[in-house]
Coordinates of C-alpha atoms and ligand atoms in Angstrom, one line a residue:
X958 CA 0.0 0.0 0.0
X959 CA 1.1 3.3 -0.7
X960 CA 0.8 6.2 2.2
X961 CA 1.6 9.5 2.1
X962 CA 2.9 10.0 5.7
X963 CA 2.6 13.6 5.3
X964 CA -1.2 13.5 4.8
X965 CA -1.9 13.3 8.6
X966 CA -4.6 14.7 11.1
X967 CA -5.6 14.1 14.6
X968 CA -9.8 13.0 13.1
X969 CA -10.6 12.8 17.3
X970 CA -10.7 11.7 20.8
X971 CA -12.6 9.0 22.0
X972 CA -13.6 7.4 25.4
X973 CA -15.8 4.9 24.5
X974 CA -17.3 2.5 21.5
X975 CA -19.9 5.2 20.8
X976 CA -17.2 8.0 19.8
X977 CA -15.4 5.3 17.1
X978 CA -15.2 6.7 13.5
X979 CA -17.6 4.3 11.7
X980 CA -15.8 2.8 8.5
X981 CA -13.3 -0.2 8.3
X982 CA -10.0 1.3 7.7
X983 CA -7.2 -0.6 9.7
X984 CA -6.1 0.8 12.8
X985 CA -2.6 0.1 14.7
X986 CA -2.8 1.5 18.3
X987 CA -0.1 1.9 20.6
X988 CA 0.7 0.8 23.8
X989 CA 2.6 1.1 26.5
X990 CA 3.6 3.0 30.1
X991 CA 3.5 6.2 30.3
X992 CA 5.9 8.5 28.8
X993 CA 7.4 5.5 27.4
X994 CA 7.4 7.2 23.7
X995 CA 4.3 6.8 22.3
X996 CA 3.2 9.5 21.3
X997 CA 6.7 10.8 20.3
X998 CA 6.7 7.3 18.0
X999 CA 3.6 8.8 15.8
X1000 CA 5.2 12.3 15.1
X1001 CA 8.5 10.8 14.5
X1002 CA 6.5 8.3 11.9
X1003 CA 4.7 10.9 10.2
X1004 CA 7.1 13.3 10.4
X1005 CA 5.7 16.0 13.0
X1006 CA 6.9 17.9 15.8
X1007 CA 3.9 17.9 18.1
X1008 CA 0.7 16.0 16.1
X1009 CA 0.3 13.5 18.6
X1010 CA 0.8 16.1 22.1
X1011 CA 4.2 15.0 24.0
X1012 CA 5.3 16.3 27.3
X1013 CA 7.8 15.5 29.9
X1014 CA 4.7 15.0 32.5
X1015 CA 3.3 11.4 32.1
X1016 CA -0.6 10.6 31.6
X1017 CA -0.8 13.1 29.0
X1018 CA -2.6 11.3 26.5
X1019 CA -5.8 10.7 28.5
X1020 CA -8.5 9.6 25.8
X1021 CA -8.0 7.0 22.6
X1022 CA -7.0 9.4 19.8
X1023 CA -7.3 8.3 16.5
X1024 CA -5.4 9.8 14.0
X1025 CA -6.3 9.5 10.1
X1026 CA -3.6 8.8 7.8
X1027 CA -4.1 9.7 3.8
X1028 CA -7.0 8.1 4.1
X1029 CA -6.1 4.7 4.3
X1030 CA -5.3 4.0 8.2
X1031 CA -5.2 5.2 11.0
X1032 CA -3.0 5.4 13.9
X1033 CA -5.3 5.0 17.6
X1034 CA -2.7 7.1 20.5
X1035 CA -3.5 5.3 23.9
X1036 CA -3.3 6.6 27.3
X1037 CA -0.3 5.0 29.0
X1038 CA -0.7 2.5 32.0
X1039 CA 1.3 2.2 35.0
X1040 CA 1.5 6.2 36.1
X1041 CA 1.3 5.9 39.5
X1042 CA -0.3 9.0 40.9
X1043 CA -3.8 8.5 39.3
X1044 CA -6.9 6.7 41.8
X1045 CA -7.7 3.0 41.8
X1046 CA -11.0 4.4 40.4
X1047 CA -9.2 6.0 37.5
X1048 CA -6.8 3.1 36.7
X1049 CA -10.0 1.1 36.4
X1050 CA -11.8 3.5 34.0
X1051 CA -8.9 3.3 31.9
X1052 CA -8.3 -0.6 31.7
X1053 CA -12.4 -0.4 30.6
X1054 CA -11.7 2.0 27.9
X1055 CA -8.9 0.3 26.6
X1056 CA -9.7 -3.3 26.7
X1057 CA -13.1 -2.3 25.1
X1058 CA -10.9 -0.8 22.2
X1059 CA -8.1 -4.0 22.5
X1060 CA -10.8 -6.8 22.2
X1061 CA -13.7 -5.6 19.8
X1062 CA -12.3 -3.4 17.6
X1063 CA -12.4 -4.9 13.8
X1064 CA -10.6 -2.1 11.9
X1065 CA -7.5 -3.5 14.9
X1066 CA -4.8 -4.6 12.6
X1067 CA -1.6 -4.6 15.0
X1068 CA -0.7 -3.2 18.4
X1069 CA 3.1 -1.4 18.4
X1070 CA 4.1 -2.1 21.9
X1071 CA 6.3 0.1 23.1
X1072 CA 9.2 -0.7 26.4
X1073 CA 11.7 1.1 27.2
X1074 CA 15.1 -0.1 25.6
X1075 CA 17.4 1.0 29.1
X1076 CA 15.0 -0.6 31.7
X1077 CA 13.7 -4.5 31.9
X1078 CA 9.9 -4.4 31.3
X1079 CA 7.6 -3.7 34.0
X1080 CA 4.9 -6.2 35.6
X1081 CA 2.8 -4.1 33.6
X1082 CA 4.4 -4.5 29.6
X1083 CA 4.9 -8.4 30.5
X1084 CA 0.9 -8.2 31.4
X1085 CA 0.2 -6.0 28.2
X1086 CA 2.1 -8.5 26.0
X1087 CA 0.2 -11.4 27.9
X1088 CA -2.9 -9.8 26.6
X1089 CA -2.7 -9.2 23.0
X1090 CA -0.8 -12.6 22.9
X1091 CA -3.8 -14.3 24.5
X1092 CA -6.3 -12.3 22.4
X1093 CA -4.2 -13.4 19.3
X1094 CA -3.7 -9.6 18.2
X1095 CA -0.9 -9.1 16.4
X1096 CA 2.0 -7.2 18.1
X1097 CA 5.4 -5.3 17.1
X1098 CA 7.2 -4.7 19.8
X1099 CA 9.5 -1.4 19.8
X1100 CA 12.0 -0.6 22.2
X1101 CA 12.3 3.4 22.4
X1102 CA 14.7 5.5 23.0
X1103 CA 17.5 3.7 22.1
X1104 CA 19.8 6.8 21.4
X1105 CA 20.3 6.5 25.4
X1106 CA 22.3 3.4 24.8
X1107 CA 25.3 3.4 22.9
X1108 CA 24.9 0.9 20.2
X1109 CA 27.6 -2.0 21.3
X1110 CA 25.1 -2.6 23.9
X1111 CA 22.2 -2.8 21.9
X1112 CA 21.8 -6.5 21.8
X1113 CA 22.5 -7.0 25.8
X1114 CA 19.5 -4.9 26.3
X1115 CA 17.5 -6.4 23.6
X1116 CA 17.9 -9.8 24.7
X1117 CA 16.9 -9.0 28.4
X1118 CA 13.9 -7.3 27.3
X1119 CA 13.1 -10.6 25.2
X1120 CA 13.6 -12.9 27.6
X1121 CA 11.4 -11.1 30.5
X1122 CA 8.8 -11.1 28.3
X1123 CA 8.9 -14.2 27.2
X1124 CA 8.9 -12.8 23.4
X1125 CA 7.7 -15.1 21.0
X1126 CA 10.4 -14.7 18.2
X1127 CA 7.4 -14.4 16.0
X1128 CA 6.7 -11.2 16.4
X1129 CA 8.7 -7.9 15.4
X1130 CA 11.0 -6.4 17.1
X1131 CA 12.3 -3.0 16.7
X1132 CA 14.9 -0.9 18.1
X1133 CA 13.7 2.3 17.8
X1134 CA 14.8 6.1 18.6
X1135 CA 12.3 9.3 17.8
X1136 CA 15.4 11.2 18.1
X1137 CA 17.7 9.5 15.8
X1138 CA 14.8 8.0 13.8
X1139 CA 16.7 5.2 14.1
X1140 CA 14.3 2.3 13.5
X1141 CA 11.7 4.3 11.5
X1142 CA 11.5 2.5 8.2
X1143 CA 11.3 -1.1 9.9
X1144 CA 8.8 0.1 11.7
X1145 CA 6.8 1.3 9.1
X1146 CA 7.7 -2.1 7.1
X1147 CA 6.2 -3.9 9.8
X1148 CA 3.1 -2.0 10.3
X1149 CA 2.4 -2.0 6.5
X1150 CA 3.0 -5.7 6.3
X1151 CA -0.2 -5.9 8.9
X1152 CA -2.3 -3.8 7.1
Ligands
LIG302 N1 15.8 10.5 24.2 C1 14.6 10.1 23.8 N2 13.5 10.7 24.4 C2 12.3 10.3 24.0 C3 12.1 9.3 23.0 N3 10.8 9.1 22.8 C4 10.2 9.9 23.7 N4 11.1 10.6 24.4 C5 10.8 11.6 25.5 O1 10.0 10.9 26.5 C6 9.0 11.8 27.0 C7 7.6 11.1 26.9 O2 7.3 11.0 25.6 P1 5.8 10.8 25.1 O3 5.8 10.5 23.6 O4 5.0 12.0 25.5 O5 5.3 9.5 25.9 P2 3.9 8.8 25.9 O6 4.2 7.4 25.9 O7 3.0 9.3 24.8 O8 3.3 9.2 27.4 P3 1.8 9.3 27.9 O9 1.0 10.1 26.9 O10 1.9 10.0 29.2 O11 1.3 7.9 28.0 C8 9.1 13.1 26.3 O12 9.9 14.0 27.0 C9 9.8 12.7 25.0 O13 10.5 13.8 24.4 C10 13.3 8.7 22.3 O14 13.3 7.9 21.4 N5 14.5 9.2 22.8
LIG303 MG1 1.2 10.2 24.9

């Protein structure tokens, strides 16, 4: 398929089923903790400085936000898990929203989960890729900001993040910086292939 990454718009926020655009173009969303890179992973994909809204202060992305591409997909921006200072109450409006989105969504092609190259994954990324492995969605899994680790230790980390995750060698897996771009055009070679 050809894209034209450049054609891109935020199309809207939604909290719930109801608030869904209504066609069947694919949809890749990402996941991941907060301030892990997700949002950063979208602009540096399409080329933007601030389309999907970054910040330094985690649980910025609060609702699902889809974001139309050319016309032909979309990317779906979710709120990241594991920030500790929200309520129980909170935590437990956002596992509804997303798992609603993670398990009935047809246009759901692929999830990009994102960890964080420098740090073993959480309790809460093993759990996430327990999920869409158990719900048989297809996953690429990106390890961000990998311009904080000098390449000759690339693989070291890679291979610990693998194995606490008990990654299926399956799946993708990307080494990814939105500051070098390092990683961009696999990433977009593996998203395209699930299209
Ligand atoms: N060095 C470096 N910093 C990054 C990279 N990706 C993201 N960041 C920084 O990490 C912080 C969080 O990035 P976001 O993209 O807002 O993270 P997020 O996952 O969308 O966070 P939430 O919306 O809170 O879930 C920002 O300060 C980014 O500039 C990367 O590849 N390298
Ligand atoms: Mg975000």
């Amino acid at each position: 398929m050809e894209i034209n990454t450049h054609n891109a718009e935020i199309l809207l926020s939604a909290a719930n089923k109801s608030h869904y655009p209504q066609d069947d173009l694919p949809e890749v969303a990402l996941a991941g903790r907060s301030n892990v890179g997700k949002s950063s992973f979208i602009n540096t994909m399409l080329n933007r400085k601030n389309l999907a809204r970054t910040s330094g202060k985690p649980g910025k992305t609060q609702l699902l936000n889809f974001f139309n591409i050319d016309d032909k997909m979309r990317f779906v921006d979710v709120p990241g898990y594991g920030y500790a200072r929200v309520s129980k109450k909170e935590r437990e409006k956002w596992s509804r929203m997303i798992e609603e989105y993670l398990t009935t969504r047809e246009n759901l092609r692929a999830v990009v989960s994102l960890v964080d190259l420098r740090h073993d994954p959480s309790a809460d990324d093993v759990q996430m890729y327990e999920f869409l492995k158990y719900y048989e969605i297809p996953v690429i899994i990106v390890a961000t900001k990998a311009d904080k680790i000098p390449r000759g230790k690339w693989n070291k980390h890679e291979s610990a993040i693998k194995k606490k995750l008990n990654f299926d060698p399956s799946d993708d897996f990307i080494l990814f910086s939105s500051v070098s771009k390092a990683g961009m055009d696999q990433a977009w070679d593996a998203i395209l292939e699930k299209l």
